[in-house]
CSV table of C-alpha atoms and ligand atoms in Angstrom, one decimal:
chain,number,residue,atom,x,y,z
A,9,UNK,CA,51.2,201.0,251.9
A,10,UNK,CA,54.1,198.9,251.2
A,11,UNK,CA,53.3,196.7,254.1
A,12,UNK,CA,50.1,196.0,253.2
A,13,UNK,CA,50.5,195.3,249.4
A,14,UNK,CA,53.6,192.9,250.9
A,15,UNK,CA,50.4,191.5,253.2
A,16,UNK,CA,48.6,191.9,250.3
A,17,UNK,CA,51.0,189.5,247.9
A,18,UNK,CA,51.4,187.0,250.7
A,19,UNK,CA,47.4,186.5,251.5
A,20,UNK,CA,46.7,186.2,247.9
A,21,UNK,CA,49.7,183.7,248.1
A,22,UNK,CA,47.4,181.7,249.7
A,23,UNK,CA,44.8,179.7,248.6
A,24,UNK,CA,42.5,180.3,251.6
A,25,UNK,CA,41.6,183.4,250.4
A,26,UNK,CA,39.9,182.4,247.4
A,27,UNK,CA,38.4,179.4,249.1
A,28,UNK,CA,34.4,179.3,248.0
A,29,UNK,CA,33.7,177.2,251.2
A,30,UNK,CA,36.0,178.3,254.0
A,31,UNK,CA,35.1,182.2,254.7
A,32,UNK,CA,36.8,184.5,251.9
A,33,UNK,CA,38.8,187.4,253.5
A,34,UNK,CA,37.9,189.3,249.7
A,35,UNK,CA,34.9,188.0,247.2
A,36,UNK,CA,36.3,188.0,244.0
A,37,UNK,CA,35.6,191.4,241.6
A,38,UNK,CA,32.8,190.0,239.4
A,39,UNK,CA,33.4,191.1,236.0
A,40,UNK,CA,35.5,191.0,232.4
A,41,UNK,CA,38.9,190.8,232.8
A,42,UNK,CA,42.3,190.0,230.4
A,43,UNK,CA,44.5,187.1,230.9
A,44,UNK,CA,47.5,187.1,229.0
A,45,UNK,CA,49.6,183.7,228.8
A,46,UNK,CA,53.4,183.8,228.1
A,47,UNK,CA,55.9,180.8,228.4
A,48,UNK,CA,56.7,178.8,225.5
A,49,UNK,CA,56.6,179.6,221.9
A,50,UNK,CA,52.9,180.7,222.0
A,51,UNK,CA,51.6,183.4,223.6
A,52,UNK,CA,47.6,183.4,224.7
A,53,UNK,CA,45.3,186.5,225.0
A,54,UNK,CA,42.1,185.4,226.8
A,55,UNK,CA,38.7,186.8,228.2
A,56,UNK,CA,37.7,185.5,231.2
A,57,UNK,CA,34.2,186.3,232.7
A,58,UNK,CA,34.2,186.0,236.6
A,59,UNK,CA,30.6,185.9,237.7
A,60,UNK,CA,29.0,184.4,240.8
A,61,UNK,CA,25.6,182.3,240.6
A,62,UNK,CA,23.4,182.1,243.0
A,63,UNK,CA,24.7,180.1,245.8
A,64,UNK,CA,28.0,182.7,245.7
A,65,UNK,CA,30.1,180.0,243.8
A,66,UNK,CA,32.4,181.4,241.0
A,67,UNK,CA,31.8,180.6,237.6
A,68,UNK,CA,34.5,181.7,235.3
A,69,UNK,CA,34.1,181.5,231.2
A,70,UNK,CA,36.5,181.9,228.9
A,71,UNK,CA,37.6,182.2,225.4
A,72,UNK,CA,41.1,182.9,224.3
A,73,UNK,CA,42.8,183.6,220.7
A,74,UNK,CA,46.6,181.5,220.5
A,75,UNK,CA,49.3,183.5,218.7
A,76,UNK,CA,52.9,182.4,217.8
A,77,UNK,CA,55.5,184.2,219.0
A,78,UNK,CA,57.9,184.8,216.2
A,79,UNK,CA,61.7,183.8,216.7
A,80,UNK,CA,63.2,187.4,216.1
A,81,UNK,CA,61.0,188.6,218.3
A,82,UNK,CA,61.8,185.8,221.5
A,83,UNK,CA,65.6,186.3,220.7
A,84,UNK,CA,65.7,189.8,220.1
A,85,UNK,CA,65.2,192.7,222.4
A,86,UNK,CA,62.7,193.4,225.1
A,87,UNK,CA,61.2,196.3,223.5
A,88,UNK,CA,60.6,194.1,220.6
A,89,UNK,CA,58.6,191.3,222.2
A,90,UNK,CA,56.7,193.5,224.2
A,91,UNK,CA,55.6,195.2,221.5
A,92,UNK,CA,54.5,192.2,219.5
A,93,UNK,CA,52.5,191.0,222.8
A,94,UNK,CA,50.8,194.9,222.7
A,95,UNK,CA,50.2,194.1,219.1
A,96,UNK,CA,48.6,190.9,220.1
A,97,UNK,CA,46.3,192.1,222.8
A,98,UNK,CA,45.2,195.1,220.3
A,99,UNK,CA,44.2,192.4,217.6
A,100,UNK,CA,42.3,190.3,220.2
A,101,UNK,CA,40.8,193.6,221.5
A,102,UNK,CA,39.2,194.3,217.9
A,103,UNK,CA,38.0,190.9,217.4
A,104,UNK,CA,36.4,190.9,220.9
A,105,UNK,CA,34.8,194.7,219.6
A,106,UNK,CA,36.5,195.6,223.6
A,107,UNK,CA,38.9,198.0,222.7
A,108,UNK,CA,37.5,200.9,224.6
A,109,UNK,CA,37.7,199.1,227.7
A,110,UNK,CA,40.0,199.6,230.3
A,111,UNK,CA,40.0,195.9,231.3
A,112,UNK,CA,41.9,194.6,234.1
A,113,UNK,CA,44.7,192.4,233.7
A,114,UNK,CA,46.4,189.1,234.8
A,115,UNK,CA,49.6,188.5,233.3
A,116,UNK,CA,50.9,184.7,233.5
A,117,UNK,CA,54.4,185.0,232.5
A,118,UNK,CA,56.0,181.5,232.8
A,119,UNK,CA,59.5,182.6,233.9
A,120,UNK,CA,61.7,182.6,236.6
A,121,UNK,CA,61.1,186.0,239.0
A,122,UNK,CA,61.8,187.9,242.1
A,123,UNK,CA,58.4,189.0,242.6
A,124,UNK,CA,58.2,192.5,245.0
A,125,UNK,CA,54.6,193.0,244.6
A,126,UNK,CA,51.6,191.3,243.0
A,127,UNK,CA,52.1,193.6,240.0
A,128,UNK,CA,56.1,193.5,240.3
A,129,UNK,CA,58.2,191.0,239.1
A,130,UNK,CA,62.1,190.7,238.1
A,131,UNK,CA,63.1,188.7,235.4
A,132,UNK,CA,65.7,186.9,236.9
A,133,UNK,CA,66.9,185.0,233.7
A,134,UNK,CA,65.1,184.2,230.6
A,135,UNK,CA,64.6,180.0,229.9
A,136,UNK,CA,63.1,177.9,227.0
A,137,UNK,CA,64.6,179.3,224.3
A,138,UNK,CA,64.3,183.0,225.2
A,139,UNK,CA,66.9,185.4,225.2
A,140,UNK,CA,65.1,188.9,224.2
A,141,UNK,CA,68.1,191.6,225.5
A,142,UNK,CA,67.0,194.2,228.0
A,143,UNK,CA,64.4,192.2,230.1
A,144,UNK,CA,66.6,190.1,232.7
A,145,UNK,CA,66.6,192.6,236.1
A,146,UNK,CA,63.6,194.6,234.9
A,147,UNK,CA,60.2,195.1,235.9
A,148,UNK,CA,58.2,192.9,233.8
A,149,UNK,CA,55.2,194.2,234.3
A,150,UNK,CA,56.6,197.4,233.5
A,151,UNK,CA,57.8,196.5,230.5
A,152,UNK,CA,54.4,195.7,229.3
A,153,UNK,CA,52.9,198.9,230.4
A,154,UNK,CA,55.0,200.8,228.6
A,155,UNK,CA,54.9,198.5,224.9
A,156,UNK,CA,50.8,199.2,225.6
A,157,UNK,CA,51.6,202.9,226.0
A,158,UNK,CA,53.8,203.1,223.2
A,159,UNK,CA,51.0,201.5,221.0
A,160,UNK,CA,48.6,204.1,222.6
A,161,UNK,CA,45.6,202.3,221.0
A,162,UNK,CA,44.3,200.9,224.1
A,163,UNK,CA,44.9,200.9,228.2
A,164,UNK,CA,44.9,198.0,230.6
A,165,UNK,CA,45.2,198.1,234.1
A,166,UNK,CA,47.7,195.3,234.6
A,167,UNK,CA,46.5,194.3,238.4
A,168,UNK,CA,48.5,191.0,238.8
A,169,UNK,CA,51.3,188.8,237.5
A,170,UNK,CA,51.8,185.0,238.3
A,171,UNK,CA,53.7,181.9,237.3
A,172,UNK,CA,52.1,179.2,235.3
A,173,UNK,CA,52.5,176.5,238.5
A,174,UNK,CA,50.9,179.0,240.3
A,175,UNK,CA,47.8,180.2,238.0
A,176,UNK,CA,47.8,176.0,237.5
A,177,UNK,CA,47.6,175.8,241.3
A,178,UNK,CA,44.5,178.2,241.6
A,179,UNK,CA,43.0,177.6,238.9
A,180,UNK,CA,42.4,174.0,239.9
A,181,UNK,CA,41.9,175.1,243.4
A,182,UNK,CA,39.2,176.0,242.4
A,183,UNK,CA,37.2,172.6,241.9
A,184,UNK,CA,39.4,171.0,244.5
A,185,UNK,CA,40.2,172.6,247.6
A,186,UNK,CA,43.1,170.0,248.3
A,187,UNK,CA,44.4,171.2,245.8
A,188,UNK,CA,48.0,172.5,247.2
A,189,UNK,CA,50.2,171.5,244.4
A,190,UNK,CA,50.9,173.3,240.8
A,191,UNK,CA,52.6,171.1,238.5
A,192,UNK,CA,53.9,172.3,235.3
A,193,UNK,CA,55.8,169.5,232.5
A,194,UNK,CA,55.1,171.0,229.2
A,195,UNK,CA,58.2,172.9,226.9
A,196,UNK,CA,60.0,173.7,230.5
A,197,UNK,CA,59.1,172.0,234.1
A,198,UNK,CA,58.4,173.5,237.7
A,199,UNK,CA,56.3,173.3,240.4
A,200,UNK,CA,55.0,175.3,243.3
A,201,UNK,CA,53.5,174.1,246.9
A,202,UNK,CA,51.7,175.7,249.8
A,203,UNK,CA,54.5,176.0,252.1
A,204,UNK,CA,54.0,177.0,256.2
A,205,UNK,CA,54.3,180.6,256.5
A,206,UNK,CA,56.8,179.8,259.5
A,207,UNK,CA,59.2,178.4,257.1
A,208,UNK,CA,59.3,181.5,254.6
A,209,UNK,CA,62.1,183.7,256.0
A,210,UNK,CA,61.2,186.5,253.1
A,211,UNK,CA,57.7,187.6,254.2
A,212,UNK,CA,56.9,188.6,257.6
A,213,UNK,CA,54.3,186.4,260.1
A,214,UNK,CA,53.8,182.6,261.3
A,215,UNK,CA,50.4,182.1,260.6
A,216,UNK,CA,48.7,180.0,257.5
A,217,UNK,CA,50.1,178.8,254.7
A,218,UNK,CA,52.0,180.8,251.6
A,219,UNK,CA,52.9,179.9,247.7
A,220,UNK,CA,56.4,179.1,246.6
A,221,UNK,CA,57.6,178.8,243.3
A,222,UNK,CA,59.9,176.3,243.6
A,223,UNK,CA,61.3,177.4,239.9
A,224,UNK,CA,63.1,173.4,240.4
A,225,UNK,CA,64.0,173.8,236.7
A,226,UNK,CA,67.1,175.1,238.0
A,227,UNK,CA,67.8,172.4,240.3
A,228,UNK,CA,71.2,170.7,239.1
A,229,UNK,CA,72.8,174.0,238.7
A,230,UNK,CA,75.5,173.8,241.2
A,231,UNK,CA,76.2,170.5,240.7
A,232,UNK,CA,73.7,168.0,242.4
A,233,UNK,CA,72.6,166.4,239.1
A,234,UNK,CA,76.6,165.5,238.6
A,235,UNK,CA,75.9,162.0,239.5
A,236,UNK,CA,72.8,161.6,236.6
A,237,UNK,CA,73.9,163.5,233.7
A,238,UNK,CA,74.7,161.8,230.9
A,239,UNK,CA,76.6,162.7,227.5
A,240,UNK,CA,73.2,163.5,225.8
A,241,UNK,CA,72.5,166.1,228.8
A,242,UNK,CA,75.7,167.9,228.3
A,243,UNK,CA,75.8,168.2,224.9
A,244,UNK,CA,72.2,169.7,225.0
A,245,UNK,CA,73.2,172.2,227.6
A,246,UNK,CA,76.4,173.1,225.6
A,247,UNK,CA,74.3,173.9,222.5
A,248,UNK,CA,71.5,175.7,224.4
A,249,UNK,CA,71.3,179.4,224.9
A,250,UNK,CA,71.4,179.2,228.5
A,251,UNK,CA,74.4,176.4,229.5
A,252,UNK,CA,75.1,175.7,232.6
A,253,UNK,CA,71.1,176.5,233.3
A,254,UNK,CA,68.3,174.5,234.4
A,255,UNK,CA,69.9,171.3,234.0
A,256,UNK,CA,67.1,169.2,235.7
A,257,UNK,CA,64.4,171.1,233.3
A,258,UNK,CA,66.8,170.0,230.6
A,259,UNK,CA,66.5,166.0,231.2
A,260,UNK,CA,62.2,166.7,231.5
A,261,UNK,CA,60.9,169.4,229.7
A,262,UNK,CA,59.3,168.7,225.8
A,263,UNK,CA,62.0,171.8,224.8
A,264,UNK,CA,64.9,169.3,225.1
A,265,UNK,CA,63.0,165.8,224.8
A,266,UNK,CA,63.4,165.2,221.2
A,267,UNK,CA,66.6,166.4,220.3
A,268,UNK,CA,67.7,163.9,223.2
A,269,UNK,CA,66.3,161.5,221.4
A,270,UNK,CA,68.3,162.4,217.8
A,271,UNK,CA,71.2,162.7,220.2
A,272,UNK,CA,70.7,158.7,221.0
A,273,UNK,CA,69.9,158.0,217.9
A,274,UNK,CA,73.5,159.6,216.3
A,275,UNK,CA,75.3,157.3,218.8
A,276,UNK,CA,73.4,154.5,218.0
A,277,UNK,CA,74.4,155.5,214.5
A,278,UNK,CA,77.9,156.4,215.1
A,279,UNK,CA,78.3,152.7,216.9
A,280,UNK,CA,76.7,151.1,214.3
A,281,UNK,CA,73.6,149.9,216.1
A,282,UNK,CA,70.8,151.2,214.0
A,283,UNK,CA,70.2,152.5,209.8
A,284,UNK,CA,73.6,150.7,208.8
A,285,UNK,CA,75.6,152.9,210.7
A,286,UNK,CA,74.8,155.9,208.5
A,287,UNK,CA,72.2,159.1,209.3
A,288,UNK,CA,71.2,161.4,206.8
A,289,UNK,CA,71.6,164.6,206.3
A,290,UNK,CA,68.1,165.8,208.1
A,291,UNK,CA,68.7,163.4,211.3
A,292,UNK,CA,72.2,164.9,211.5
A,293,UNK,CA,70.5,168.1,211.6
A,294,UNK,CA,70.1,169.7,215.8
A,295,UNK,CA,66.1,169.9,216.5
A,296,UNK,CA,64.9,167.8,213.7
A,297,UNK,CA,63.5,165.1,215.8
A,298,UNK,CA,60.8,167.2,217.4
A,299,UNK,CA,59.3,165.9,220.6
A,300,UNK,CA,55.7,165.4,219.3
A,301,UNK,CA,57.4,162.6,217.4
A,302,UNK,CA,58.7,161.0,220.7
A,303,UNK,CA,55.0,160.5,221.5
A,304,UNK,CA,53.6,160.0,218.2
A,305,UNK,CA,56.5,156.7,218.2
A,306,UNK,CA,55.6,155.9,221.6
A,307,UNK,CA,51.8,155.6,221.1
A,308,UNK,CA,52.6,153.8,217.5
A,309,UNK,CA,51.2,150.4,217.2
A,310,UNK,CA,53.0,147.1,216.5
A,311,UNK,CA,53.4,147.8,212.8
A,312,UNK,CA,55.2,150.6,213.6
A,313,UNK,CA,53.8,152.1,210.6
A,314,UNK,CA,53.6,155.6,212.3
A,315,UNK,CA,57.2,155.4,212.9
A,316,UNK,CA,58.4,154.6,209.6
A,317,UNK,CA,56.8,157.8,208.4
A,318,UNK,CA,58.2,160.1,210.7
A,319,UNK,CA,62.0,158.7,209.9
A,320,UNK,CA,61.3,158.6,206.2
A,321,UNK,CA,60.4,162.5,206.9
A,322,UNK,CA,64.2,162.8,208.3
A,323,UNK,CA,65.1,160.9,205.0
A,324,UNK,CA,65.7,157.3,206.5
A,325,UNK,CA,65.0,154.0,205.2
A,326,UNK,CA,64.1,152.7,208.4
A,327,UNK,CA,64.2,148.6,208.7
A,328,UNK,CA,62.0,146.8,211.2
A,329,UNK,CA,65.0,146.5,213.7
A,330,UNK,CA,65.5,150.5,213.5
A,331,UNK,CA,62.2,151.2,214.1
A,332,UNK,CA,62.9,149.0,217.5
A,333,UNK,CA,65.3,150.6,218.1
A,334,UNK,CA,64.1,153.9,217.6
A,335,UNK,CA,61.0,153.3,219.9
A,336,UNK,CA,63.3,152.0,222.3
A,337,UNK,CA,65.1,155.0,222.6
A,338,UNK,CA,62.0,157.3,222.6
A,339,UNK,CA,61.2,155.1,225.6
A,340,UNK,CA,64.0,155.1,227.0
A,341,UNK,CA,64.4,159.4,227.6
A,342,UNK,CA,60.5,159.8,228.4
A,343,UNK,CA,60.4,157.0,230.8
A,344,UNK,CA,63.6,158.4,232.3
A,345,UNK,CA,61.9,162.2,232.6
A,346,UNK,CA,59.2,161.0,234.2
A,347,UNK,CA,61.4,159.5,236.8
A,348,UNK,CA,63.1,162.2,237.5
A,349,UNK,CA,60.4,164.6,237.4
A,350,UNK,CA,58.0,162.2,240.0
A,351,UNK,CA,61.1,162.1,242.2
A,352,UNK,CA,61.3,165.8,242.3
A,353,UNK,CA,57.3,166.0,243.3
A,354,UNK,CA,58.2,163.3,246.0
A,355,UNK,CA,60.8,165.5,248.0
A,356,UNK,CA,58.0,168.5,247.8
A,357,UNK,CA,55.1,166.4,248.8
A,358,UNK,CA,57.0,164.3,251.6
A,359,UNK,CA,57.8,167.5,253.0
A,360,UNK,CA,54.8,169.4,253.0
A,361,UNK,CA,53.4,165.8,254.8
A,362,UNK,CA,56.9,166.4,257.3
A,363,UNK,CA,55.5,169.7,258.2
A,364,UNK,CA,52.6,169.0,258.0
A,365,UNK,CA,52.4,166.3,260.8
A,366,UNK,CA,49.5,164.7,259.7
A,367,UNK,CA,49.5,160.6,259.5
A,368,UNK,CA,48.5,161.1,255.9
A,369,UNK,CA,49.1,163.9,253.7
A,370,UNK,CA,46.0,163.7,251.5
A,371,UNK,CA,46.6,166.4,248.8
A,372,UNK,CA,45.6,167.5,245.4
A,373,UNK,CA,47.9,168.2,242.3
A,374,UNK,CA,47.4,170.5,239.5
A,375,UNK,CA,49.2,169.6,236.6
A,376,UNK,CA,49.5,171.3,233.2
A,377,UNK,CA,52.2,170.9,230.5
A,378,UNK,CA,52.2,169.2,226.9
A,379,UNK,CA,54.6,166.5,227.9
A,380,UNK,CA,52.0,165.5,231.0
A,381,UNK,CA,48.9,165.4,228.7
A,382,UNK,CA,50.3,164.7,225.7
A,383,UNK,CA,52.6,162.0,226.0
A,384,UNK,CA,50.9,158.2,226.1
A,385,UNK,CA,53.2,156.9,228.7
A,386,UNK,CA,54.6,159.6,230.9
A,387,UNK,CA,51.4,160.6,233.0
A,388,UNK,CA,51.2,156.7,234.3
A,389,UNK,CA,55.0,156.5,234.7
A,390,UNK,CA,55.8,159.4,236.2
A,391,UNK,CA,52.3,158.7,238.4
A,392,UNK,CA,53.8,155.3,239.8
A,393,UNK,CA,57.2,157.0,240.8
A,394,UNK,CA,55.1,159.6,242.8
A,395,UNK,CA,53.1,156.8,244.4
A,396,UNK,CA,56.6,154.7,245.2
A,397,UNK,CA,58.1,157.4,246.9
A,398,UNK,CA,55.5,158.8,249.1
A,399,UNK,CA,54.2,156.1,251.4
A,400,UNK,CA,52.5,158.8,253.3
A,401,UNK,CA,50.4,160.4,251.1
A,402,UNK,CA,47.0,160.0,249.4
A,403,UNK,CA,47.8,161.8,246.1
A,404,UNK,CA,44.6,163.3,243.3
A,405,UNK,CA,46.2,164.6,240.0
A,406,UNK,CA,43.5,166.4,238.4
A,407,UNK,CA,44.7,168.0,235.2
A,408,UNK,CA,43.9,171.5,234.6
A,409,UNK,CA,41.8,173.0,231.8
A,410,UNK,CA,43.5,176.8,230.2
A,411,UNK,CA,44.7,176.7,233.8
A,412,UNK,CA,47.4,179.8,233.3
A,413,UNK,CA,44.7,182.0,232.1
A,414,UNK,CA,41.6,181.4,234.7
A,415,UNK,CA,44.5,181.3,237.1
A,416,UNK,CA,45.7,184.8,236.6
A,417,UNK,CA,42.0,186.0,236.1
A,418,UNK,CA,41.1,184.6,238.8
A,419,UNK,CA,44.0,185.7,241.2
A,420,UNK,CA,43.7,189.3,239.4
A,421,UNK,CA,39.6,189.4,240.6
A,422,UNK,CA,40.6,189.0,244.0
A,423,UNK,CA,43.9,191.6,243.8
A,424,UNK,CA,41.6,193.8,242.2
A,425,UNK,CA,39.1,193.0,244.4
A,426,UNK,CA,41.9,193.9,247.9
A,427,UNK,CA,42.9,197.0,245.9
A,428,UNK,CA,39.2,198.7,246.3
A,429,UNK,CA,39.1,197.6,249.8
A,430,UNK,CA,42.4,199.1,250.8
A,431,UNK,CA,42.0,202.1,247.9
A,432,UNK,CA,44.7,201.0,246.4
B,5,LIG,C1,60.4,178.5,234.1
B,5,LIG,C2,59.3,178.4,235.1
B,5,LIG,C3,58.0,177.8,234.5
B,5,LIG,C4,58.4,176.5,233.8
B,5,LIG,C5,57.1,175.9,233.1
B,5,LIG,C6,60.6,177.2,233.4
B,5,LIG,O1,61.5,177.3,232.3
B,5,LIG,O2,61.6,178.9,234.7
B,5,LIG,O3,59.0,179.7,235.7
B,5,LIG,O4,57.1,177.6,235.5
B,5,LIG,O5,59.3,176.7,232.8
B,5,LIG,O6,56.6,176.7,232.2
């Protein structure tokens, strides 16, 4: 059984198998099913309907309720977050009038994971801000079976659990079948890439193609980012609750993007550059510049009346010149992100073409993230790096729409779908 649930994981790894066009190795199961979203600072509960019209194509609806995720509950212990998450899922069961259903579920949990089956997954180490005590080298999946057990006011059959580069990845799959590439630059940054089964040492066979979470984030941790880093990056990693840890997700991602900013903006300050050489009390303050504001200066027009608002909220009498200044720094970290982050897309796709050994690597790219549809600038920036650098490939960014959710529903319908065949 083992064996084939390992089979199992690695077909559903790849994208052929839920592939309209080319012949399906499982339909998907048509039906409800519960995708839950976990990664940043909210947390999504969301119905997806998985249906099939009458040509056999999926159609997949959805509708989805958004909840915070309280601070205590992110930073304090495992029991505790999964319990609010069970709280969640019981409100949105309520409201949906679906609480006696035994739905199954798709778990997208944004994190980085030693997956051992399609409903097994180690947490490695927490990122973005999370710390909750008791999770990191547990079963994740387990954990959340047993905070909906504990609640004991509903059941789930939790049938699959993904990344969000991955459910990104499917989920856009879907409408594009070149679509080999998930792309996520929102609070944190990864990506994952159908990669030649020959190449994957963990899995067993040659043939067709597998996913790998790159979980690139992490790149820069022993070192290689030595060379880039600059006094902003270090004292952000100092003061964050993982140092040492996903250093290149530390220069991209919209967690750190703002406070780099501030961080600019107090040298610029401390030399004398910009505001008369003083800050007050709110700009001296770590995380007051949030990184909506780095777009909202960015996408300001000439007046810069935008940004004269947003400084006066951090208590600033901002001059013309400052506001310069201020845009210039904004400008300066984003354009610098999306650099780094389309050179780190480069190496992926300029190997897949490598391996590939096609003249031209024509491929499709999901991509998901605040930063990536938020930002005015960065999508076109960090477009032309990815064009620079690959000579050899005919690139389509197509930008996914509630891609974690449909993702894991989508992914869970065919798992679902495997586990009746092989009664599972
Ligand atoms: C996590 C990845 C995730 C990325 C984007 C990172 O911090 O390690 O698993 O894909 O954020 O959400």
């Amino acid at each position: 059984m083992y064996r084939e649930i390992r089979k199992m994981t690695a077909v559903i790894g790849s994208a052929s198998v839920i592939c309209p066009a080319s012949p399906p190795r499982a339909r998907p199961q048509v039906g409800d099913f519960l995708a839950l979203d976990l990664g940043g600072t909210n947390f999504r509960v969301m119905l997806v309907k998985v249906g099939e019209d009458l040509d056999g194509q999926w159609k997949v609806d959805t509708k989805h309720k958004m909840y915070s995720i309280p601070e205590d509950a992110m930073t304090g212990t495992a029991e505790m977050l999964f319990d609010y998450i069970a709280e969640c899922i019981s409100d949105y069961l309520d409201q949906q009038n679906m609480k006696h259903k035994k739905l199954p579920l798709g778990f997208t949990f944004s994190f980085p994971v030693r997956h051992e089956d399609i409903d097994k997954g180690i947490l490695l180490n927490w990122t973005k801000g999370f710390t909750a005590s008791g999770a990191e080298g547990n079963n994740v999946v387990g954990l959340l079976r047993e905070a909906i057990k504990r609640r004991g006011d509903f059941e789930m059959d939790v049938v699959a659990m993904v990344n969000d580069t991955v459910a990104t990845m499917i989920s856009c799959y879907y409408e594009d079948h070149h679509c080999e590439v998930g792309l996520i630059v929102g609070t944190g940054c990864n990506a994952c890439y159908m990669e030649e089964m020959c190449n994957v040492e963990l899995v067993e066979g040659e043939e067709g193609r597998m996913c790998v979470n790159t979980e690139w984030g992490a790149f820069g941790d022993t070192g290689e980012l030595e060379d880039f880093r600059l006094e902003y990056d270090r004292v952000i990693d100092e003061g964050s609750l993982n140092p040492g840890q996903q250093l290149y997700e530390k220069m991209i991602g919209g967690k750190y993007m703002g406070e780099l900013v501030r961080l600019v903006l107090m040298k610029m300050v401390n030399e004398n550059l910009a505001f008369g050489g003083e800050a007050s009390e709110k700009l001296k303050t770590k995380g007051s510049f949030e990184t909506q504001f780095v777009s909202q200066v960015e996408g300001d027009s000439s007046d810069f009346r935008q940004t004269c608002n947003i400084l006066r909220t951090l208590e600033m009498q901002p001059t013309l010149a400052d506001c310069q200044a201020v845009r210039m720094a904004c400008e300066s970290v984003s354009t610098r992100a999306a650099g780094m982050c389309g050179a780190g897309l480069a190496a992926v796709l300029n190997r897949m073409h490598k391996h590939r050994g096609d003249d031209i690597l024509k491929i499709t790219v999901g991509v998901d993230g605040s930063v990536y549809k938020l930002h005015p600038a960065f999508k076109d920036k960090f477009h032309a790096t990815v064009h620079k650098l690959t000579p050899s490939c005919e690139i389509t960014f197509i930008q996914s729409e509630e891609g974690s959710g449909r993702g894991a529903a989508l992914i869970s319908a065919v798992a679902y779908k495997m586990a009746s065949l092989i009664g599972h």
